[in-house]
mmCIF file of C-alpha atoms in Angstrom:
data_model
loop_
_atom_site.group_PDB
_atom_site.id
_atom_site.type_symbol
_atom_site.label_atom_id
_atom_site.label_comp_id
_atom_site.label_asym_id
_atom_site.label_seq_id
_atom_site.Cartn_x
_atom_site.Cartn_y
_atom_site.Cartn_z
ATOM 1 C CA UNK A 1348 0.000 0.000 0.000
ATOM 2 C CA UNK A 1349 1.091 3.527 -0.632
ATOM 3 C CA UNK A 1350 2.029 5.566 2.404
ATOM 4 C CA UNK A 1351 4.006 8.552 3.564
ATOM 5 C CA UNK A 1352 5.761 8.644 6.911
ATOM 6 C CA UNK A 1353 7.040 11.745 8.628
ATOM 7 C CA UNK A 1354 8.834 10.292 11.650
ATOM 8 C CA UNK A 1355 9.094 13.541 13.577
ATOM 9 C CA UNK A 1356 5.849 14.960 14.940
ATOM 10 C CA UNK A 1357 7.512 18.003 16.519
ATOM 11 C CA UNK A 1358 10.902 19.589 15.905
ATOM 12 C CA UNK A 1359 12.377 22.608 17.648
ATOM 13 C CA UNK A 1360 15.383 24.468 16.290
ATOM 14 C CA UNK A 1361 17.100 27.732 17.104
ATOM 15 C CA UNK A 1362 16.885 30.597 14.668
ATOM 16 C CA UNK A 1363 19.828 30.460 12.297
ATOM 17 C CA UNK A 1364 20.351 26.745 12.757
ATOM 18 C CA UNK A 1365 20.067 24.259 9.918
ATOM 19 C CA UNK A 1366 16.962 22.144 9.457
ATOM 20 C CA UNK A 1367 16.169 18.740 8.047
ATOM 21 C CA UNK A 1368 12.653 17.309 8.023
ATOM 22 C CA UNK A 1369 12.363 13.646 7.169
ATOM 23 C CA UNK A 1370 9.940 12.034 4.781
ATOM 24 C CA UNK A 1371 9.828 8.370 3.811
ATOM 25 C CA UNK A 1372 7.404 6.869 1.354
ATOM 26 C CA UNK A 1373 6.166 3.534 0.206
ATOM 27 C CA UNK A 1374 5.167 3.499 -3.423
ATOM 28 C CA UNK A 1375 5.018 0.917 -6.177
ATOM 29 C CA UNK A 1376 6.326 3.083 -8.994
ATOM 30 C CA UNK A 1377 8.323 6.231 -9.574
ATOM 31 C CA UNK A 1378 6.664 8.724 -7.277
ATOM 32 C CA UNK A 1379 5.884 12.343 -7.622
ATOM 33 C CA UNK A 1380 6.834 14.048 -4.348
ATOM 34 C CA UNK A 1381 5.777 17.292 -2.757
ATOM 35 C CA UNK A 1382 6.442 19.373 0.324
ATOM 36 C CA UNK A 1383 3.768 21.744 1.553
ATOM 37 C CA UNK A 1384 3.856 24.202 4.466
ATOM 38 C CA UNK A 1385 0.883 25.280 6.550
ATOM 39 C CA UNK A 1386 1.103 28.369 8.734
ATOM 40 C CA UNK A 1387 -1.372 28.701 11.614
ATOM 41 C CA UNK A 1388 -4.873 29.398 10.343
ATOM 42 C CA UNK A 1389 -3.805 29.052 6.731
ATOM 43 C CA UNK A 1390 -4.119 26.545 3.939
ATOM 44 C CA UNK A 1391 -1.254 24.572 2.479
ATOM 45 C CA UNK A 1392 1.357 26.303 0.362
ATOM 46 C CA UNK A 1393 3.570 24.370 -2.024
ATOM 47 C CA UNK A 1394 7.267 24.620 -1.151
ATOM 48 C CA UNK A 1395 8.669 22.371 -3.855
ATOM 49 C CA UNK A 1396 7.987 19.303 -5.933
ATOM 50 C CA UNK A 1397 9.867 16.495 -7.631
ATOM 51 C CA UNK A 1398 8.648 14.883 -10.813
ATOM 52 C CA UNK A 1399 11.831 13.722 -12.544
ATOM 53 C CA UNK A 1400 15.383 14.762 -13.386
ATOM 54 C CA UNK A 1401 17.772 16.312 -10.894
ATOM 55 C CA UNK A 1402 17.210 14.683 -7.521
ATOM 56 C CA UNK A 1403 18.032 17.887 -5.635
ATOM 57 C CA UNK A 1404 15.069 20.206 -5.901
ATOM 58 C CA UNK A 1405 15.061 23.885 -5.016
ATOM 59 C CA UNK A 1406 11.935 25.491 -3.657
ATOM 60 C CA UNK A 1407 10.649 28.755 -2.322
ATOM 61 C CA UNK A 1408 11.776 30.428 0.910
ATOM 62 C CA UNK A 1409 15.257 28.901 0.684
ATOM 63 C CA UNK A 1410 14.121 25.296 1.048
ATOM 64 C CA UNK A 1411 15.478 22.338 -0.868
ATOM 65 C CA UNK A 1412 14.767 18.613 -0.870
ATOM 66 C CA UNK A 1413 16.653 15.593 -2.106
ATOM 67 C CA UNK A 1414 15.027 12.518 -3.605
ATOM 68 C CA UNK A 1415 16.877 9.338 -2.681
ATOM 69 C CA UNK A 1416 15.319 6.378 -4.409
ATOM 70 C CA UNK A 1417 17.487 3.821 -2.602
ATOM 71 C CA UNK A 1418 16.262 5.114 0.756
ATOM 72 C CA UNK A 1419 12.686 5.933 -0.338
ATOM 73 C CA UNK A 1420 13.188 9.352 1.142
ATOM 74 C CA UNK A 1421 12.514 12.963 0.233
ATOM 75 C CA UNK A 1422 13.932 15.013 3.082
ATOM 76 C CA UNK A 1423 13.434 18.755 3.279
ATOM 77 C CA UNK A 1424 16.340 20.987 4.240
ATOM 78 C CA UNK A 1425 17.107 24.598 4.935
ATOM 79 C CA UNK A 1426 20.595 25.850 5.847
ATOM 80 C CA UNK A 1427 19.468 28.656 8.169
ATOM 81 C CA UNK A 1428 16.010 28.765 9.734
ATOM 82 C CA UNK A 1429 14.120 32.004 10.276
ATOM 83 C CA UNK A 1430 11.481 32.573 12.972
ATOM 84 C CA UNK A 1431 8.875 32.903 10.224
ATOM 85 C CA UNK A 1432 9.510 29.272 9.220
ATOM 86 C CA UNK A 1433 7.612 28.078 12.284
ATOM 87 C CA UNK A 1434 4.717 26.110 10.788
ATOM 88 C CA UNK A 1435 3.569 22.611 9.984
ATOM 89 C CA UNK A 1436 5.197 20.826 7.078
ATOM 90 C CA UNK A 1437 3.574 18.088 5.024
ATOM 91 C CA UNK A 1438 5.170 15.635 2.658
ATOM 92 C CA UNK A 1439 2.958 14.134 -0.045
ATOM 93 C CA UNK A 1440 3.330 11.488 -2.749
ATOM 94 C CA UNK A 1441 1.315 10.888 -5.895
ATOM 95 C CA UNK A 1442 -0.236 9.894 -8.149
ATOM 96 C CA UNK A 1443 -2.236 7.251 -6.433
ATOM 97 C CA UNK A 1444 -2.073 3.762 -7.861
ATOM 98 C CA UNK A 1445 -5.723 3.311 -6.969
ATOM 99 C CA UNK A 1446 -6.747 5.639 -9.704
ATOM 100 C CA UNK A 1447 -6.744 9.316 -10.464
ATOM 101 C CA UNK A 1448 -3.587 10.985 -11.545
ATOM 102 C CA UNK A 1449 -3.821 13.764 -9.046
ATOM 103 C CA UNK A 1450 -4.718 11.856 -5.908
ATOM 104 C CA UNK A 1451 -2.075 12.711 -3.337
ATOM 105 C CA UNK A 1452 -1.226 10.778 -0.201
ATOM 106 C CA UNK A 1453 -0.155 13.063 2.642
ATOM 107 C CA UNK A 1454 2.001 12.418 5.670
ATOM 108 C CA UNK A 1455 0.756 13.347 9.135
ATOM 109 C CA UNK A 1456 2.935 16.451 9.229
ATOM 110 C CA UNK A 1457 5.867 17.788 11.255
ATOM 111 C CA UNK A 1458 5.320 20.816 13.435
ATOM 112 C CA UNK A 1459 8.354 23.097 13.494
ATOM 113 C CA UNK A 1460 9.007 25.503 16.348
ATOM 114 C CA UNK A 1461 11.783 28.089 16.100
ATOM 115 C CA UNK A 1462 13.467 29.478 19.197
ATOM 116 C CA UNK A 1463 14.992 32.973 19.026
ATOM 117 C CA UNK B 316 -9.118 38.067 -5.389
ATOM 118 C CA UNK B 317 -6.414 35.640 -6.373
ATOM 119 C CA UNK B 318 -5.815 31.958 -5.745
ATOM 120 C CA UNK B 319 -8.326 29.882 -3.830
ATOM 121 C CA UNK B 320 -10.731 31.481 -1.378
ATOM 122 C CA UNK B 321 -13.019 29.835 1.139
ATOM 123 C CA UNK B 322 -15.963 31.137 3.146
ATOM 124 C CA UNK B 323 -16.731 31.172 5.934
ATOM 125 C CA UNK B 324 -13.372 30.900 7.672
ATOM 126 C CA UNK B 325 -15.009 29.703 10.890
ATOM 127 C CA UNK B 326 -18.328 27.946 11.426
ATOM 128 C CA UNK B 327 -20.011 26.641 14.544
ATOM 129 C CA UNK B 328 -23.112 24.538 14.069
ATOM 130 C CA UNK B 329 -25.382 22.234 15.978
ATOM 131 C CA UNK B 330 -25.969 18.653 14.950
ATOM 132 C CA UNK B 331 -29.378 19.475 13.507
ATOM 133 C CA UNK B 332 -28.295 22.481 11.461
ATOM 134 C CA UNK B 333 -27.796 22.702 7.709
ATOM 135 C CA UNK B 334 -24.934 24.826 6.456
ATOM 136 C CA UNK B 335 -22.757 25.143 3.378
ATOM 137 C CA UNK B 336 -19.072 25.773 2.811
ATOM 138 C CA UNK B 337 -18.046 27.686 -0.268
ATOM 139 C CA UNK B 338 -14.853 27.554 -2.281
ATOM 140 C CA UNK B 339 -13.894 29.703 -5.249
ATOM 141 C CA UNK B 340 -10.794 29.456 -7.383
ATOM 142 C CA UNK B 341 -9.535 32.298 -9.551
ATOM 143 C CA UNK B 342 -6.840 30.287 -11.330
ATOM 144 C CA UNK B 343 -8.744 28.984 -14.344
ATOM 145 C CA UNK B 344 -8.330 25.412 -13.132
ATOM 146 C CA UNK B 345 -10.468 22.461 -14.170
ATOM 147 C CA UNK B 346 -10.249 20.303 -11.046
ATOM 148 C CA UNK B 347 -11.358 21.069 -7.491
ATOM 149 C CA UNK B 348 -11.016 19.086 -4.281
ATOM 150 C CA UNK B 349 -12.394 18.910 -0.741
ATOM 151 C CA UNK B 350 -10.099 17.689 2.023
ATOM 152 C CA UNK B 351 -10.713 17.127 5.720
ATOM 153 C CA UNK B 352 -7.901 17.923 8.152
ATOM 154 C CA UNK B 353 -8.433 16.567 11.651
ATOM 155 C CA UNK B 354 -6.031 16.971 14.537
ATOM 156 C CA UNK B 355 -3.162 14.478 14.487
ATOM 157 C CA UNK B 356 -4.413 12.773 11.307
ATOM 158 C CA UNK B 357 -3.161 13.038 7.730
ATOM 159 C CA UNK B 358 -5.105 15.071 5.261
ATOM 160 C CA UNK B 359 -8.078 13.067 3.978
ATOM 161 C CA UNK B 360 -9.310 13.531 0.436
ATOM 162 C CA UNK B 361 -13.107 13.684 0.394
ATOM 163 C CA UNK B 362 -14.232 14.614 -3.119
ATOM 164 C CA UNK B 363 -12.772 15.542 -6.463
ATOM 165 C CA UNK B 364 -14.503 17.326 -9.307
ATOM 166 C CA UNK B 365 -13.096 17.544 -12.778
ATOM 167 C CA UNK B 366 -14.858 19.803 -15.272
ATOM 168 C CA UNK B 367 -17.810 19.963 -12.887
ATOM 169 C CA UNK B 368 -18.168 16.192 -12.781
ATOM 170 C CA UNK B 369 -17.510 14.275 -9.588
ATOM 171 C CA UNK B 370 -14.666 11.836 -10.248
ATOM 172 C CA UNK B 371 -13.792 10.781 -6.733
ATOM 173 C CA UNK B 372 -15.814 10.090 -3.628
ATOM 174 C CA UNK B 373 -13.711 8.670 -0.850
ATOM 175 C CA UNK B 374 -16.401 6.801 1.108
ATOM 176 C CA UNK B 375 -17.618 10.026 2.642
ATOM 177 C CA UNK B 376 -20.839 9.857 4.723
ATOM 178 C CA UNK B 377 -23.932 11.179 3.003
ATOM 179 C CA UNK B 378 -24.272 13.982 5.545
ATOM 180 C CA UNK B 379 -21.608 15.678 3.394
ATOM 181 C CA UNK B 380 -22.957 16.640 -0.013
ATOM 182 C CA UNK B 381 -20.703 18.372 -2.568
ATOM 183 C CA UNK B 382 -21.835 20.549 -5.423
ATOM 184 C CA UNK B 383 -19.850 21.999 -8.301
ATOM 185 C CA UNK B 384 -22.035 24.349 -10.365
ATOM 186 C CA UNK B 385 -19.130 25.518 -12.536
ATOM 187 C CA UNK B 386 -15.382 25.057 -12.715
ATOM 188 C CA UNK B 387 -14.716 28.027 -10.437
ATOM 189 C CA UNK B 388 -17.030 27.191 -7.558
ATOM 190 C CA UNK B 389 -17.298 24.266 -5.201
ATOM 191 C CA UNK B 390 -19.669 23.832 -2.297
ATOM 192 C CA UNK B 391 -19.881 21.386 0.563
ATOM 193 C CA UNK B 392 -23.375 21.105 1.997
ATOM 194 C CA UNK B 393 -23.544 19.902 5.572
ATOM 195 C CA UNK B 394 -26.502 18.424 7.449
ATOM 196 C CA UNK B 395 -26.979 16.451 10.659
ATOM 197 C CA UNK B 396 -23.270 16.422 11.374
ATOM 198 C CA UNK B 397 -21.611 14.717 14.326
ATOM 199 C CA UNK B 398 -19.094 16.211 16.761
ATOM 200 C CA UNK B 399 -16.362 14.048 15.196
ATOM 201 C CA UNK B 400 -16.901 15.996 11.970
ATOM 202 C CA UNK B 401 -15.290 19.010 13.609
ATOM 203 C CA UNK B 402 -12.168 19.736 11.576
ATOM 204 C CA UNK B 403 -10.526 22.107 9.140
ATOM 205 C CA UNK B 404 -12.037 21.665 5.685
ATOM 206 C CA UNK B 405 -9.681 22.589 2.900
ATOM 207 C CA UNK B 406 -10.498 23.245 -0.703
ATOM 208 C CA UNK B 407 -7.899 22.903 -3.445
ATOM 209 C CA UNK B 408 -7.725 23.222 -7.200
ATOM 210 C CA UNK B 409 -5.400 22.082 -9.950
ATOM 211 C CA UNK B 410 -5.183 22.599 -13.675
ATOM 212 C CA UNK B 411 -6.412 19.103 -14.427
ATOM 213 C CA UNK B 412 -7.387 15.909 -12.623
ATOM 214 C CA UNK B 413 -5.770 13.350 -14.864
ATOM 215 C CA UNK B 414 -3.664 14.629 -17.706
ATOM 216 C CA UNK B 415 -1.895 11.342 -18.227
ATOM 217 C CA UNK B 416 1.365 13.223 -18.419
ATOM 218 C CA UNK B 417 2.136 14.611 -15.042
ATOM 219 C CA UNK B 418 0.635 15.442 -11.726
ATOM 220 C CA UNK B 419 -0.562 19.001 -11.561
ATOM 221 C CA UNK B 420 0.182 21.039 -8.491
ATOM 222 C CA UNK B 421 -2.728 21.490 -6.142
ATOM 223 C CA UNK B 422 -3.320 24.971 -4.754
ATOM 224 C CA UNK B 423 -5.068 25.202 -1.409
ATOM 225 C CA UNK B 424 -7.426 27.687 0.144
ATOM 226 C CA UNK B 425 -7.123 28.829 3.784
ATOM 227 C CA UNK B 426 -9.785 26.415 4.998
ATOM 228 C CA UNK B 427 -12.973 26.591 7.029
ATOM 229 C CA UNK B 428 -12.638 25.687 10.691
ATOM 230 C CA UNK B 429 -15.819 23.771 11.507
ATOM 231 C CA UNK B 430 -16.992 23.050 15.036
ATOM 232 C CA UNK B 431 -19.997 20.788 15.553
ATOM 233 C CA UNK B 432 -21.620 21.073 18.964
#
């Protein structure tokens, strides 16, 4: 079955520190992978996506993610975190094998807190 | 207005009430989605409409009734809800549902926070 696992429910980092959020997936074919961010009271905003090609993907707000097929991972990174990065981050995989090209499977999310 | 908008942003209703959530996308997209986001659970896809036709219904109880009158508007009609239906309901849109070529990015609205008493 397809699934997305975000092992860390909560992460706290200091402002200026580096960040890595983990995402592991289980998928029967080449996946499409996404990272979304949700600020309090807001909807989800796309940070970056991987469809094919270069396995290191650059996104908005200084984020990047690396697709590692051998590890079934798509970890999100940022070299220096800002207080405004405090939010919840969701990894998603698609399309769903059960039908529908745009049916995404989401992880449970990682809540990021940033200390000054 | 740009992107995906949702109204109301907050809604409190009793179990016997009937209410509707509204979503509007200003992106010229052909596909629209309803998701349910409950605390400590992954996002759950509820319904998908493509070109105003429902193409996905994820075993959602009949007390939730979607409507898509045109490609820009999507409604979720609610009646006789249960307290466990309290959640953030998110609307999203994408260029297409199934292009056969690639997965289109989904753009999300801010959500409606629903509380059922």
